[in-house]
Coordinates of C-alpha atoms in Angstrom, one line a residue:
M1 CA -18.2 16.9 -60.2
K2 CA -18.7 14.8 -57.1
H3 CA -17.6 11.7 -59.0
V4 CA -14.5 13.4 -60.3
A5 CA -13.6 14.6 -56.8
G6 CA -14.1 11.1 -55.5
Y7 CA -12.0 9.6 -58.2
L8 CA -9.2 12.1 -57.5
L9 CA -9.3 11.4 -53.8
C10 CA -8.9 7.7 -54.5
V11 CA -5.9 8.5 -56.7
L12 CA -4.4 10.8 -54.0
G13 CA -4.9 7.9 -51.6
G14 CA -2.7 5.7 -53.6
N15 CA -5.1 3.9 -55.9
E16 CA -3.8 4.6 -59.4
S17 CA -6.8 3.2 -61.2
P18 CA -9.9 3.4 -59.0
S19 CA -12.9 1.3 -59.9
A20 CA -16.6 2.4 -59.7
A21 CA -16.8 0.5 -56.4
D22 CA -13.8 2.4 -55.0
V23 CA -15.3 5.8 -55.9
T24 CA -18.7 4.8 -54.6
K25 CA -17.2 3.7 -51.3
A26 CA -15.3 7.0 -51.0
L27 CA -18.4 9.1 -51.7
S28 CA -20.6 7.1 -49.4
S29 CA -18.1 7.5 -46.5
V30 CA -19.1 11.2 -46.4
G31 CA -22.8 10.6 -47.1
I32 CA -22.9 11.2 -50.8
E33 CA -24.8 8.9 -53.1
A34 CA -23.1 8.1 -56.4
D35 CA -25.0 8.1 -59.7
A36 CA -24.1 4.7 -61.3
D37 CA -24.5 5.9 -64.9
A38 CA -22.4 9.0 -64.5
L39 CA -19.8 7.2 -62.5
G40 CA -19.6 4.4 -65.1
R41 CA -19.0 7.0 -67.9
L42 CA -16.2 8.6 -65.8
I43 CA -14.5 5.3 -65.1
S44 CA -14.7 4.3 -68.8
D45 CA -13.3 7.7 -69.9
M46 CA -10.4 7.4 -67.4
E47 CA -9.5 3.9 -68.3
G48 CA -5.9 3.6 -69.5
K49 CA -5.2 7.3 -69.0
D50 CA -2.6 8.8 -66.7
I51 CA -4.2 11.3 -64.3
G52 CA -1.0 13.4 -64.1
E53 CA -0.9 13.9 -67.9
L54 CA -4.6 14.7 -68.0
L55 CA -4.2 17.4 -65.3
E56 CA -1.2 19.0 -67.1
T57 CA -3.2 19.0 -70.4
G58 CA -6.2 20.6 -68.6
K59 CA -3.9 23.1 -67.0
G60 CA -2.6 24.2 -70.4
M61 CA -6.2 24.6 -71.6
L62 CA -7.1 26.7 -68.7
A63 CA -4.2 29.0 -69.3
K64 CA -5.7 30.0 -72.6
F65 CA -8.7 31.5 -70.7
G66 CA -6.5 33.7 -68.6
G67 CA -7.1 33.9 -64.9
G68 CA -6.2 37.3 -63.8
G69 CA -8.7 39.4 -62.1
G70 CA -10.4 42.1 -64.1
G71 CA -9.7 44.6 -61.5
G72 CA -12.2 46.3 -59.3
G73 CA -14.9 48.6 -60.6
G74 CA -14.0 52.3 -60.9
G75 CA -14.6 54.5 -58.0
G76 CA -17.5 56.9 -58.0
G77 CA -16.8 60.5 -59.2
G78 CA -16.4 62.7 -56.2
G79 CA -16.4 66.3 -57.1
G80 CA -18.3 69.0 -55.2
G81 CA -19.9 66.9 -52.5
D82 CA -17.6 68.1 -49.7
A83 CA -19.4 71.3 -48.9
A84 CA -22.7 69.5 -48.2
E85 CA -20.9 67.0 -45.9
E86 CA -19.3 69.8 -43.9
E87 CA -22.7 71.4 -43.3
E88 CA -24.1 68.2 -42.1
E89 CA -21.3 67.7 -39.7
K90 CA -21.7 71.2 -38.2
V91 CA -25.4 70.5 -37.6
E92 CA -24.6 67.3 -35.8
E93 CA -22.2 69.1 -33.6
E94 CA -24.7 71.8 -32.6
E95 CA -27.3 69.1 -31.7
M96 CA -24.8 67.4 -29.5
E97 CA -24.3 70.5 -27.4
A98 CA -27.7 70.4 -25.7
P99 CA -27.8 71.6 -22.1
A100 CA -27.7 69.1 -19.4
V101 CA -31.0 68.4 -17.7
D102 CA -31.7 66.9 -14.3
M103 CA -33.1 63.4 -15.0
F104 CA -35.5 63.6 -12.1
G105 CA -37.1 67.0 -12.9
G106 CA -35.5 68.9 -10.0
D107 CA -34.4 72.5 -10.7
D108 CA -32.0 72.9 -7.8
G109 CA -29.0 72.9 -10.0
G110 CA -27.1 70.3 -7.9
D111 CA -25.2 67.3 -9.3
Y112 CA -27.7 64.8 -7.9

């Protein structure tokens, strides 16, 4: 994939028929080492072919696969769970209404 990406970047940069050296230079400029065998196969496969035609052909092939999302998963069934939730909420409210206590242990009833 990295070789194809490097090849396409060279084409986008104006080089209609990049050589292995061109792709290697593009990849090495971002710290990626090219595999000479794989790159050689790519260059020989691309020789004499128009990249625009190849992309259109590939686009047509991908259309056969479809591309729409399958939709999200179904929501969980939610019947009858509301009563238990209401009870839990009431318990929380009761716990929150605890009487205020003096932080320093005094019982004089003053604010501070």
